[in-house]
mmCIF file of C-alpha atoms and ligand atoms in Angstrom:
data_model
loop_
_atom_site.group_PDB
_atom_site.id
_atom_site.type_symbol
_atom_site.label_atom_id
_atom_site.label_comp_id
_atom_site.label_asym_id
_atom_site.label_seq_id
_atom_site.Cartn_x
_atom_site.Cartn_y
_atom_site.Cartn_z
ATOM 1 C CA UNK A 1 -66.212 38.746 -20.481
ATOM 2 C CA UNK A 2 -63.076 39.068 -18.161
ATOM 3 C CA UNK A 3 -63.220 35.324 -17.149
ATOM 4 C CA UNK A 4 -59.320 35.311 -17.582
ATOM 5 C CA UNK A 5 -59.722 37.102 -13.862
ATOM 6 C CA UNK A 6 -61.267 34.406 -12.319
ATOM 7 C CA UNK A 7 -58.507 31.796 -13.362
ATOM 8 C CA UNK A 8 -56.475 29.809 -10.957
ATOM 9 C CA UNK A 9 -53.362 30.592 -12.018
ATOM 10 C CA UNK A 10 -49.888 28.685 -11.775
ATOM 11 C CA UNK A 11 -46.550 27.892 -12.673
ATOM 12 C CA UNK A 12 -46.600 24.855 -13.351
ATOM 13 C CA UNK A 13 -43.257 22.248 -12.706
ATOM 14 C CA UNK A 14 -41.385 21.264 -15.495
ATOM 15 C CA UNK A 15 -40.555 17.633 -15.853
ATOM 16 C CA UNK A 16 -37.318 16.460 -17.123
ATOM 17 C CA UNK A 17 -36.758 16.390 -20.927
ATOM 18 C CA UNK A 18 -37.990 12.893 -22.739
ATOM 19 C CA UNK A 19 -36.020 13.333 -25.667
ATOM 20 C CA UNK A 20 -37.610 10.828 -28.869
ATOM 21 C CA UNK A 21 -34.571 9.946 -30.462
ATOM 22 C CA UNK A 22 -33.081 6.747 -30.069
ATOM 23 C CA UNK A 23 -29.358 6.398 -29.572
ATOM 24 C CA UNK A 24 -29.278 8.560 -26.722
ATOM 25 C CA UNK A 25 -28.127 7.923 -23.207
ATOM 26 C CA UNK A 26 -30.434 9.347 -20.692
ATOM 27 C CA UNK A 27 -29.142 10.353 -17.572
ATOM 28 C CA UNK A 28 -32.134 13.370 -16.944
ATOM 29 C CA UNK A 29 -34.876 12.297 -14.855
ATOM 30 C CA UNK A 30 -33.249 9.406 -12.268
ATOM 31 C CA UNK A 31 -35.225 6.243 -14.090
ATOM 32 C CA UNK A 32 -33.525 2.907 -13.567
ATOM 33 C CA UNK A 33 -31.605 1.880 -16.129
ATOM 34 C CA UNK A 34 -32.600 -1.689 -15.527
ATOM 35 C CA UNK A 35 -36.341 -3.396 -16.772
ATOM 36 C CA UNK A 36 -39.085 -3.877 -13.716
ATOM 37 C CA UNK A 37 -38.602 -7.321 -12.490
ATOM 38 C CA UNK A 38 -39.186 -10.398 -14.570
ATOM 39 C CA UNK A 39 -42.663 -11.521 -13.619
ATOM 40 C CA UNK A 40 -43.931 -7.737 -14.144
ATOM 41 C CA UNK A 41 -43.426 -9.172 -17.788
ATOM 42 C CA UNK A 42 -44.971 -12.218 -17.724
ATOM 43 C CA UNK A 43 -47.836 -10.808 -16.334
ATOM 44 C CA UNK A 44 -48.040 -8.282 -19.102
ATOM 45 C CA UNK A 45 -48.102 -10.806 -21.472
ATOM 46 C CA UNK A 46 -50.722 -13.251 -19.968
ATOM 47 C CA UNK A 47 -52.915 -9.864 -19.109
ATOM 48 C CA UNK A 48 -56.573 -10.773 -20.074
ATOM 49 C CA UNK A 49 -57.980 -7.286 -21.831
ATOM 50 C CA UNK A 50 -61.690 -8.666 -20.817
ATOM 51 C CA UNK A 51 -60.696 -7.469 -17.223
ATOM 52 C CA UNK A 52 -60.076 -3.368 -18.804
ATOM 53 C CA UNK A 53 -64.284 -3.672 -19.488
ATOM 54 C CA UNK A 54 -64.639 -3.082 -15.654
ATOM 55 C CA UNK A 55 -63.648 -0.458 -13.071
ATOM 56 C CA UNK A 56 -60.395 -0.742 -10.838
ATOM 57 C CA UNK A 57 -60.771 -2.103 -7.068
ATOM 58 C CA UNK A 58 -61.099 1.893 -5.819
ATOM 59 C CA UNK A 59 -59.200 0.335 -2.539
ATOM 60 C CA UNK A 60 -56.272 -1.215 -4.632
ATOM 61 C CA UNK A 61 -56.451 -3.654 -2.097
ATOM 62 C CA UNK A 62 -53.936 -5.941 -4.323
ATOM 63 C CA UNK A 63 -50.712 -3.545 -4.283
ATOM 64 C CA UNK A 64 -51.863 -2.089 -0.846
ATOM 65 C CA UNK A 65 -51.740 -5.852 0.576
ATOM 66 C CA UNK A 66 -48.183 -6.608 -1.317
ATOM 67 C CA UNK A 67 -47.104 -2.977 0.265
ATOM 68 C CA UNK A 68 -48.571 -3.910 3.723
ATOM 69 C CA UNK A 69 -46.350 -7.025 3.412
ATOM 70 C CA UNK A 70 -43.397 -6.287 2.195
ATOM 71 C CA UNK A 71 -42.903 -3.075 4.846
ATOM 72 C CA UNK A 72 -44.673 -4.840 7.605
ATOM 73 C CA UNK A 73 -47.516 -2.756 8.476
ATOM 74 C CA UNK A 74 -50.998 -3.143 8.380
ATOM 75 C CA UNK A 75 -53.164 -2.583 4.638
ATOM 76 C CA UNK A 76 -54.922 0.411 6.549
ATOM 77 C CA UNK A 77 -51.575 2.348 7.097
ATOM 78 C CA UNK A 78 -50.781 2.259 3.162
ATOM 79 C CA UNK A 79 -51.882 4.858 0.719
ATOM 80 C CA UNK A 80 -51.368 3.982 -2.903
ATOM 81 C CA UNK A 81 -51.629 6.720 -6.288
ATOM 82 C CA UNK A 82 -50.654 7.657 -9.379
ATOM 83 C CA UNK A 83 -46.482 8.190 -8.684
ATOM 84 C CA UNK A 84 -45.968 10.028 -5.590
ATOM 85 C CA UNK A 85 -46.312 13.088 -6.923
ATOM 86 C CA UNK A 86 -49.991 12.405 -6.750
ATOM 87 C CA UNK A 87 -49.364 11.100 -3.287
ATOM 88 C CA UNK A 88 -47.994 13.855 -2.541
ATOM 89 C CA UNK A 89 -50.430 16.614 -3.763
ATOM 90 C CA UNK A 90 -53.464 14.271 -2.034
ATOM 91 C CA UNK A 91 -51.016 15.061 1.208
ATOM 92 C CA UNK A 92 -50.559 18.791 0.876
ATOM 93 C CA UNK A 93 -54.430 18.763 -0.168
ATOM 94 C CA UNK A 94 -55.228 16.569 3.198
ATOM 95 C CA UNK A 95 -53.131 17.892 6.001
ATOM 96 C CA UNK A 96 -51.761 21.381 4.922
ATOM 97 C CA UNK A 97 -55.049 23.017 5.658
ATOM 98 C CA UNK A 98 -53.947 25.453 8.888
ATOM 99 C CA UNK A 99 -53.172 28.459 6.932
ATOM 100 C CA UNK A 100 -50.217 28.767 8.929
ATOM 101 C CA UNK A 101 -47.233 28.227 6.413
ATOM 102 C CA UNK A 102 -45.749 25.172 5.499
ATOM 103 C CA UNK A 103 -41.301 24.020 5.625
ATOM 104 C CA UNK A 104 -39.350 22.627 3.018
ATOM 105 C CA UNK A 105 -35.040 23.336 2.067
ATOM 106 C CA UNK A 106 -34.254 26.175 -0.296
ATOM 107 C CA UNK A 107 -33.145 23.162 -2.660
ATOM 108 C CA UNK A 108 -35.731 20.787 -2.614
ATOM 109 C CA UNK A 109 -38.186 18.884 -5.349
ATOM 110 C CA UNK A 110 -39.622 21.336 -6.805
ATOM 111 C CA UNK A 111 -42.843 19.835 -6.947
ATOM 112 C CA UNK A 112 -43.017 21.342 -3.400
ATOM 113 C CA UNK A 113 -43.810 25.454 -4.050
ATOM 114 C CA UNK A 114 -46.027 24.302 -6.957
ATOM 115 C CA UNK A 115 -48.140 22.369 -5.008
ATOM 116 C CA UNK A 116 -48.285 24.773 -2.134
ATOM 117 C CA UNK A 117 -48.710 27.641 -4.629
ATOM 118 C CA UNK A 118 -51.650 25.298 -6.579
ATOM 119 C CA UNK A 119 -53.289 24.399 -3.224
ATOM 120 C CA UNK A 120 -53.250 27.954 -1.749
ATOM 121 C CA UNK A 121 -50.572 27.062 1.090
ATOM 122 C CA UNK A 122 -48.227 29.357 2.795
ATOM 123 C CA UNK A 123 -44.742 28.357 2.929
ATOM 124 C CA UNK A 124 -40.799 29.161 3.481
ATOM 125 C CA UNK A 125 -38.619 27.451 1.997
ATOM 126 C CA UNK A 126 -35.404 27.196 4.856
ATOM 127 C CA UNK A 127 -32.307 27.435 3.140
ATOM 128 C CA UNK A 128 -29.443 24.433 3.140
ATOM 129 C CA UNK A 129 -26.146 25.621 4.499
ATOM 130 C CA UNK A 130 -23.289 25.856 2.550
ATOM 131 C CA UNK A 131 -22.649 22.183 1.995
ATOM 132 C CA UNK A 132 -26.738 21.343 1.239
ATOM 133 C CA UNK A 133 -26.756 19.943 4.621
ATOM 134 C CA UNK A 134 -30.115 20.737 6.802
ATOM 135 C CA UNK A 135 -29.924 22.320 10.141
ATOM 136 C CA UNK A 136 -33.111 20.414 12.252
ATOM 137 C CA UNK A 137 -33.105 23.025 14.375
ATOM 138 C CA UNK A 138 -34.295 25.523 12.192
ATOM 139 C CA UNK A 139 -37.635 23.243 11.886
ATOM 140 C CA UNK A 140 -38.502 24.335 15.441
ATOM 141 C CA UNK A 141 -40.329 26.949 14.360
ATOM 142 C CA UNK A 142 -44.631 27.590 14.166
ATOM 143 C CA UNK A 143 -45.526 26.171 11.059
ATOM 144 C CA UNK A 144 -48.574 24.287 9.891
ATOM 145 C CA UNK A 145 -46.376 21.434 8.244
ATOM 146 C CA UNK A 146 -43.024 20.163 6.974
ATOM 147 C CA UNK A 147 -41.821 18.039 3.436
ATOM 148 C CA UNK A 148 -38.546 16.786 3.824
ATOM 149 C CA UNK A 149 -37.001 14.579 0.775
ATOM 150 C CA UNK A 150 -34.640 12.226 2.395
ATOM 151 C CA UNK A 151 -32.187 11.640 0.331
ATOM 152 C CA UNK A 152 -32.810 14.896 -0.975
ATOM 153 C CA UNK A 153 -33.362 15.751 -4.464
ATOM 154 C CA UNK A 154 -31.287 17.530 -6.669
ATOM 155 C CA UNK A 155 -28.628 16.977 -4.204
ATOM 156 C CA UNK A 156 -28.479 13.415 -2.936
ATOM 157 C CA UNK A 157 -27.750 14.289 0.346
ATOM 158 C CA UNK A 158 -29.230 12.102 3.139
ATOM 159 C CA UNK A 159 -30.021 13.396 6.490
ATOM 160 C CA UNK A 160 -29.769 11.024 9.419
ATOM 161 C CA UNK A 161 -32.508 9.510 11.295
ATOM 162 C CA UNK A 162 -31.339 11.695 14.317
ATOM 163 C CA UNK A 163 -31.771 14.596 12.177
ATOM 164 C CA UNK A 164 -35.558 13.616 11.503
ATOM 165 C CA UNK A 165 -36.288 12.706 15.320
ATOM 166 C CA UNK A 166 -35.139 16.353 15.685
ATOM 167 C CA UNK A 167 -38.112 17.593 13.406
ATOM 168 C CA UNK A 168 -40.602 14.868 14.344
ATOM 169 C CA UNK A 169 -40.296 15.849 18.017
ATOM 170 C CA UNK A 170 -40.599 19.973 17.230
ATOM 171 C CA UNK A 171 -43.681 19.634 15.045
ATOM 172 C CA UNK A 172 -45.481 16.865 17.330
ATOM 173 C CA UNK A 173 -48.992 19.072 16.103
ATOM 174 C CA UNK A 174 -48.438 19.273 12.459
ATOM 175 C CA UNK A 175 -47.867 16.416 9.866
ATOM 176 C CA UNK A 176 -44.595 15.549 8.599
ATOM 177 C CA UNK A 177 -44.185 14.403 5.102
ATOM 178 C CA UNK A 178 -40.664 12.622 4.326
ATOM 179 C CA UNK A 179 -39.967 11.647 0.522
ATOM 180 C CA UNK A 180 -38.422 8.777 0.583
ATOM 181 C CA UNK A 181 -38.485 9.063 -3.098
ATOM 182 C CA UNK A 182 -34.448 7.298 -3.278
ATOM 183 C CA UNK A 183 -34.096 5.540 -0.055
ATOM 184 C CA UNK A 184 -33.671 2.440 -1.572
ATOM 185 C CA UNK A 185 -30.201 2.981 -2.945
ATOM 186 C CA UNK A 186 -28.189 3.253 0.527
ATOM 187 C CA UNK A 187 -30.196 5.808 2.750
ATOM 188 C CA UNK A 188 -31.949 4.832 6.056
ATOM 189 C CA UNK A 189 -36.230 4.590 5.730
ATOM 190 C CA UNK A 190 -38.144 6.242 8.676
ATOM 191 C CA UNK A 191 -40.342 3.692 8.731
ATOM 192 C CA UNK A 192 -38.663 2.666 11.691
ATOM 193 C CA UNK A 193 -40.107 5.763 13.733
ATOM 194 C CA UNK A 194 -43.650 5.461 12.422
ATOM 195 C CA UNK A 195 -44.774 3.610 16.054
ATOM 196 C CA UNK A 196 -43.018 6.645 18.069
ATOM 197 C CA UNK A 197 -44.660 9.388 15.716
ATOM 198 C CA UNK A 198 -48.424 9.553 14.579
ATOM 199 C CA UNK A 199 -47.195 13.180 12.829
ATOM 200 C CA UNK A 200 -45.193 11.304 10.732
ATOM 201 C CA UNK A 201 -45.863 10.614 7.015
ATOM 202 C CA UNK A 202 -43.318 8.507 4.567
ATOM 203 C CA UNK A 203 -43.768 8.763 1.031
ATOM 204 C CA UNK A 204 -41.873 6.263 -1.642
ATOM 205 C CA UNK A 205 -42.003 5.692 -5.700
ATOM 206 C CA UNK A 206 -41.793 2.589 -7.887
ATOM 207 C CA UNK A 207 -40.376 5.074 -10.033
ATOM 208 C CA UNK A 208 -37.029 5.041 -9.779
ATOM 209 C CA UNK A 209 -35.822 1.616 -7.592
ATOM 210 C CA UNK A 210 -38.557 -0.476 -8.847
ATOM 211 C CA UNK A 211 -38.101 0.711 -12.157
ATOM 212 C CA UNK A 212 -41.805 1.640 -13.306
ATOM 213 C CA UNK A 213 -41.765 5.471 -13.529
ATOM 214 C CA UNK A 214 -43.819 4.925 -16.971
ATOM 215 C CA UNK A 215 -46.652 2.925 -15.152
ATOM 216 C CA UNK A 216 -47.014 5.607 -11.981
ATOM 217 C CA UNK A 217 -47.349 4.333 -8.667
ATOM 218 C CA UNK A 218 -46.057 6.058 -5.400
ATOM 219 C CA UNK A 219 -47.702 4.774 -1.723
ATOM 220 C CA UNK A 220 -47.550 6.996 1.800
ATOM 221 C CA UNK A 221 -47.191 4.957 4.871
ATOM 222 C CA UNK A 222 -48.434 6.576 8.520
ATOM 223 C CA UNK A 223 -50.864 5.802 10.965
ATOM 224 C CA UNK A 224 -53.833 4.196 10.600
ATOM 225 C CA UNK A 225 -55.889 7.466 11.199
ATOM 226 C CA UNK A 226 -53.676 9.790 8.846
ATOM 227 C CA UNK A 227 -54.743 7.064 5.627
ATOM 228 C CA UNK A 228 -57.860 7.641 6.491
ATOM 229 C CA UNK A 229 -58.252 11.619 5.581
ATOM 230 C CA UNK A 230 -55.905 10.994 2.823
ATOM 231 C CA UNK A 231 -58.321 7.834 1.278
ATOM 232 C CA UNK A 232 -61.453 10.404 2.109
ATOM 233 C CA UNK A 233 -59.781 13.456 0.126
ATOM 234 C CA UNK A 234 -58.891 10.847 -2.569
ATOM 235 C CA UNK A 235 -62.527 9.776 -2.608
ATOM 236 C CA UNK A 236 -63.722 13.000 -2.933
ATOM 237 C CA UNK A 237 -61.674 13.834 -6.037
ATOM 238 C CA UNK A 238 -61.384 10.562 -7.781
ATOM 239 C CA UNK A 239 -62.150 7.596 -6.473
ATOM 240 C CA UNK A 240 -60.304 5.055 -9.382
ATOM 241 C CA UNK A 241 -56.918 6.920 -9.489
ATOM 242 C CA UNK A 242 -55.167 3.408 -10.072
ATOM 243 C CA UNK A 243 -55.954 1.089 -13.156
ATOM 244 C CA UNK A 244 -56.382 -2.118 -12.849
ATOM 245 C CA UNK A 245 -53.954 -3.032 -14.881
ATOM 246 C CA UNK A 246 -51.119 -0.835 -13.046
ATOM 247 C CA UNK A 247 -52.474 -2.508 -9.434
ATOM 248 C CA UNK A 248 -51.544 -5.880 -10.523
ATOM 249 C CA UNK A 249 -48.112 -5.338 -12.205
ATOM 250 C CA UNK A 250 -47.198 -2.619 -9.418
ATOM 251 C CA UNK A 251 -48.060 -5.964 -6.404
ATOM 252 C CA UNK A 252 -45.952 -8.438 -8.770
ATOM 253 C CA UNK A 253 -42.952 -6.307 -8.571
ATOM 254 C CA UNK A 254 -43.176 -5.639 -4.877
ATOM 255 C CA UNK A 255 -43.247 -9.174 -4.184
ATOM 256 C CA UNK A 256 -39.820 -9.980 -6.253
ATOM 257 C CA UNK A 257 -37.846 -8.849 -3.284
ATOM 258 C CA UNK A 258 -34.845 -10.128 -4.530
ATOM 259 C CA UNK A 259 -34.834 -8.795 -7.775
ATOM 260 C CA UNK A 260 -35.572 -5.456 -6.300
ATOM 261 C CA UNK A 261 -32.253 -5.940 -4.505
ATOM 262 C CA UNK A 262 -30.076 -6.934 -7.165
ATOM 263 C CA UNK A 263 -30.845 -4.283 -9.296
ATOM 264 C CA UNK A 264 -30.709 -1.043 -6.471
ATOM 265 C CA UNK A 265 -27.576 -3.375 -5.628
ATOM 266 C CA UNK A 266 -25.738 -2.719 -9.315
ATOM 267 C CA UNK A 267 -26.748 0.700 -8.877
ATOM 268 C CA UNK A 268 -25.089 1.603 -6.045
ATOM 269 C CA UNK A 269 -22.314 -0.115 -7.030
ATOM 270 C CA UNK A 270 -22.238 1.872 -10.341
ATOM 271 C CA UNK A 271 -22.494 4.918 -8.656
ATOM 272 C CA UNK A 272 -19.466 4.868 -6.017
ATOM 273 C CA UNK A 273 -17.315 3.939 -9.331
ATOM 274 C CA UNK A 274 -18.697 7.200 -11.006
ATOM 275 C CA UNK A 275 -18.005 8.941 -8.081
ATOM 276 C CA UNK A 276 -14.129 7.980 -7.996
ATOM 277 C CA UNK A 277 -14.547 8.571 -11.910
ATOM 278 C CA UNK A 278 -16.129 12.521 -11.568
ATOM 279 C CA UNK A 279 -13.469 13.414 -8.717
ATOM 280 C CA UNK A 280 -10.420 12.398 -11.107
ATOM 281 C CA UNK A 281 -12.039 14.780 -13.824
ATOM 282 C CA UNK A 282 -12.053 17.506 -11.381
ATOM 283 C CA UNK A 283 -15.571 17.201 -10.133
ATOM 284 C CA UNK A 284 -16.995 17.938 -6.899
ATOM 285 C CA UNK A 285 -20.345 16.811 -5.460
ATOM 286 C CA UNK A 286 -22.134 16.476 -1.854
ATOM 287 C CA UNK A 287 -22.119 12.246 -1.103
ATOM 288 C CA UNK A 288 -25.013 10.491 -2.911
ATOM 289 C CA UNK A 289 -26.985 8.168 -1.183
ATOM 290 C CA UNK A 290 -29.235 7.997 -4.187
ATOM 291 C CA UNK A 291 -29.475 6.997 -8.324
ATOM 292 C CA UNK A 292 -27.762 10.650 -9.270
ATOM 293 C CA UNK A 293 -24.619 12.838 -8.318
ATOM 294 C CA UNK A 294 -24.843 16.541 -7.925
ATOM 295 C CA UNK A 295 -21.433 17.272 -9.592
ATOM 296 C CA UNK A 296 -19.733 20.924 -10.070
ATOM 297 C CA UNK A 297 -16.791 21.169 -12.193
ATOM 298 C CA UNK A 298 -13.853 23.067 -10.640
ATOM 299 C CA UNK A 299 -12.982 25.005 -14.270
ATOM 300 C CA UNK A 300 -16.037 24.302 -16.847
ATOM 301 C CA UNK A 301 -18.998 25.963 -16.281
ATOM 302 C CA UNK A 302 -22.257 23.425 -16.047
ATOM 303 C CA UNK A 303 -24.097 24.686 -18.577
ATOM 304 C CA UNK A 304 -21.735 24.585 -20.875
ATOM 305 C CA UNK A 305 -21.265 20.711 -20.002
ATOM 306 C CA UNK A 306 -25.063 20.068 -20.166
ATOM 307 C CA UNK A 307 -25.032 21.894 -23.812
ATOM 308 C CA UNK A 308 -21.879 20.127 -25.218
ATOM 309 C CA UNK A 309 -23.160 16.846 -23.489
ATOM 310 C CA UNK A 310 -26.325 16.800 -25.215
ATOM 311 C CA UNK A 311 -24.496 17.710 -28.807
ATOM 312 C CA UNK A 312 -23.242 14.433 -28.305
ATOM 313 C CA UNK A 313 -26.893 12.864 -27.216
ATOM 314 C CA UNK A 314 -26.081 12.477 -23.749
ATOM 315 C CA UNK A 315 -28.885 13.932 -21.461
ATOM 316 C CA UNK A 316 -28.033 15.368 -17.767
ATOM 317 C CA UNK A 317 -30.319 17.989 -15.774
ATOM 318 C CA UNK A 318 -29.695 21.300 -15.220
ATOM 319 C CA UNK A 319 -31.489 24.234 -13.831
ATOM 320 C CA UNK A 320 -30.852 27.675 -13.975
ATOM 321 C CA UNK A 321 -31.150 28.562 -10.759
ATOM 322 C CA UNK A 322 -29.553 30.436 -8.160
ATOM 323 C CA UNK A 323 -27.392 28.471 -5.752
ATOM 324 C CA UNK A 324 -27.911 25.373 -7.735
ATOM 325 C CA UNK A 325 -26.625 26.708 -11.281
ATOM 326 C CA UNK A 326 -22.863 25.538 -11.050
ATOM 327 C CA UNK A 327 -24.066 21.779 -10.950
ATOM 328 C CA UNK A 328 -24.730 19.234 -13.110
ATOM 329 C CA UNK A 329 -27.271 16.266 -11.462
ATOM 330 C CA UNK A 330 -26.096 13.349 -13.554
ATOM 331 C CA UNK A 331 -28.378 9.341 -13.151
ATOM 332 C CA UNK A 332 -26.695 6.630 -12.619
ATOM 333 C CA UNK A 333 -27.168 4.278 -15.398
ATOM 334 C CA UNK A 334 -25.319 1.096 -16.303
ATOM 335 C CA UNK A 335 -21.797 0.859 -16.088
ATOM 336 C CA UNK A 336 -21.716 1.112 -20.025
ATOM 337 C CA UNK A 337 -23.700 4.469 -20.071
ATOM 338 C CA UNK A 338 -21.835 5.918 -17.249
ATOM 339 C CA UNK A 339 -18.420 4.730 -19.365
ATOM 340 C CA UNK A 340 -19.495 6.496 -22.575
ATOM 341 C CA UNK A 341 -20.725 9.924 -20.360
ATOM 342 C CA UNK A 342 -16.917 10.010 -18.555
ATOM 343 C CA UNK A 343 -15.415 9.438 -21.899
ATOM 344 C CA UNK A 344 -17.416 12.588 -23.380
ATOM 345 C CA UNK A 345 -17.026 14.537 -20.173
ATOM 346 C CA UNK A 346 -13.029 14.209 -20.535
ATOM 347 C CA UNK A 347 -13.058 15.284 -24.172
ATOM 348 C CA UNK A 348 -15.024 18.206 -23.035
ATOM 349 C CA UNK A 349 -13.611 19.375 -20.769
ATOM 350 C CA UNK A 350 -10.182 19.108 -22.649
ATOM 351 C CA UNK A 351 -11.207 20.914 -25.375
ATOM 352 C CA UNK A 352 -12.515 24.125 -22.815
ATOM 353 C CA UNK A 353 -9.480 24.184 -20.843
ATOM 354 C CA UNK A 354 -7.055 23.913 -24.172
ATOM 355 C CA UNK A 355 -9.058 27.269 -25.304
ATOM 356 C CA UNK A 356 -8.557 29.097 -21.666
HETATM 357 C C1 LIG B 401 -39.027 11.375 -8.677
HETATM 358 C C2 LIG B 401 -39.492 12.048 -7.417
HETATM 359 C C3 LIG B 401 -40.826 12.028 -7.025
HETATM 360 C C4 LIG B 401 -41.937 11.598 -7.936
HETATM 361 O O1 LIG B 401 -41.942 10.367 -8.339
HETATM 362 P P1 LIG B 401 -43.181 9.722 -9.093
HETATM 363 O O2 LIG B 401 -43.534 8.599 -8.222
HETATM 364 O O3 LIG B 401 -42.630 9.323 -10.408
HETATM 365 O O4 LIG B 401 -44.280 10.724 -9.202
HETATM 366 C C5 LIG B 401 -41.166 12.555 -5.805
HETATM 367 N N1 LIG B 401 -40.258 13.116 -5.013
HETATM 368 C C6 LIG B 401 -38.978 13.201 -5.368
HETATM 369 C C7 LIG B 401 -38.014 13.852 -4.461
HETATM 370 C C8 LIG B 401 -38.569 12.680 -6.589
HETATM 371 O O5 LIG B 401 -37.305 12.818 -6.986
#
């Protein structure tokens, strides 16, 4: 009678607004403003619809190989699944089993506490300092794991590789996830350190520099051993998490390495123009290594930007939150986007400082 009792209960993440209309620019949820590569296309549109009658390859051998090649490890050190975010839960699921209580910043994803809350898994959440830098030190602590987004999301701040050496060598008994979610638009990748530390765990997205966040794919890279116990948890909960479909396209855009680098290319470029653009307006922001800016205006609060900015169907994210409520994380999207959201953002804020 009571089975309400016996629920798991959660609160759950909310995702970033996909608004319906139209003639909107969408600067909420860090997608690429730019189409997946070209032959992601063609593919699409040669795609025999015979092949949906069968199951997926359950080892996605075909986007695990193009992974394998493209970051130069072996196929058995690659992890593929449905956006990292499933990644990621397999990982907390896999190697976050101690009971002993789990890392990650203050101001994080916030996938993070809903996973660990989901899964059962104690954690503290180590605050930032003042500028939303991280203090490695602080991860020398007993813990039974540690999730570091690098760049880190909402606040595009990127910690050196120093900085993650620091962790890596405190927590030699515990895995360490990093979320390499926006490395691709100027950070450093700790792939690099994968042959010094077996503890070590990197996590990417075609979501954002790949430009497929509607077709989900995300991949882990570690050791040989750590794949292993993530492929058997994955096999033990769903053993086709990939289509078919998504395996093929996903391997055709890894291999267009140049595209991949033209477009992440424009972006960055975009984005250090925005910056100079936001500072004249009388923004402030940590640097961005990644596809947003974490901007604060010195006079106008943020929500009132994010209100009067959607009026005018332009989309930003804010949260409510506390440390994190004076900002504003804006996407980068084309130069034309990112013209038109300046333009409204200097009307705007006009208009609130002529009625101080
Ligand atoms: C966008 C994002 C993800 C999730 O990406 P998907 O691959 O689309 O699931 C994971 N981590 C961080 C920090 C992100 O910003």
């Amino acid at each position: 009678m009571n089975w309400e009792s016996n629920v798991r209960k959660v609160v759950p993440y909310v995702p970033g607004e996909q608004p319906k209309a139209k003639d909107i620019i969408k600067l909420n949820t860090n997608e690429n403003p730019y189409p997946p590569a070209p032959g992601v296309e063609a593919l699409l549109k040669n795609y025999s619809t015979a092949l949906l009658r069968k199951y997926p390859d359950p080892t996605c051998s075909s986007l695990v190989e193009a992974i394998s090649e493209k970051y130069n490890v072996k196929p058995s050190q690659v992890f593929v699944g449905v956006g990292s975010d499933d990644v990621l839960a397999m990982a907390f699921l896999t190697f976050f089993n101690s009971g002993k209580k789990i890392l990650f910043p203050d101001i994080t994803y916030s996938f993070y506490d809903v996973w660990a809350s989901l899964f059962k898994i104690p954690y503290e959440q180590i605050p930032l300092d003042d500028e939303f830098m991280i203090d490695p030190d602080d991860y020398a602590i007993p813990n039974g794991g540690v999730v570091i987004a690098n760049p880190n999301a909402p606040t595009g701040v990127f910690e050196g590789l120093d900085g993650i050496r620091k962790i890596l060598d405190a927590n030699r008994d515990v895995v360490c996830i990093v979320d390499e979610a926006y490395v691709d638009f100027g950070a450093e990748s700790a792939l690099s350190l994968l042959d010094e530390y077996d503890n070590l765990l990197i996590i990417q997205t075609f979501s954002k520099s790949r430009s497929m966040a509607g077709l989900r794919i995300g991949f882990a890279i570690g050791s040989e051993t750590m794949i292993k116990y993530l492929s058997d948890v994955k096999y033990s909960f769903n053993s086709y998490t990939m289509n078919s479909l998504t395996l093929e396209l996903g391997a055709e855009a890894v291999r267009d390495d140049a595209y991949f680098k033209e477009t992440c290319a424009k972006i960055v470029k975009t984005r250090e123009q925005l910056k100079v653009k936001l500072k004249e307006l009388g923004f402030e922001f940590p640097d961005s290594k990644t596809n947003f800016i974490f901007a604060k205006h010195a006079t106008v609060h943020a929500e009132y930007i994010f209100t009067e900015l959607k009026k005018r169907n332009i989309f930003v994210r804010y949260w409510n939150k506390p440390r994190i409520n004076e900002y504003l994380r804006i996407s980068v999207g084309t130069d034309e986007e990112c013209d038109k959201l300046v333009t409204n953002l200097k009307e705007i804020i006009a208009g609130r400082e002529n009625n101080d």
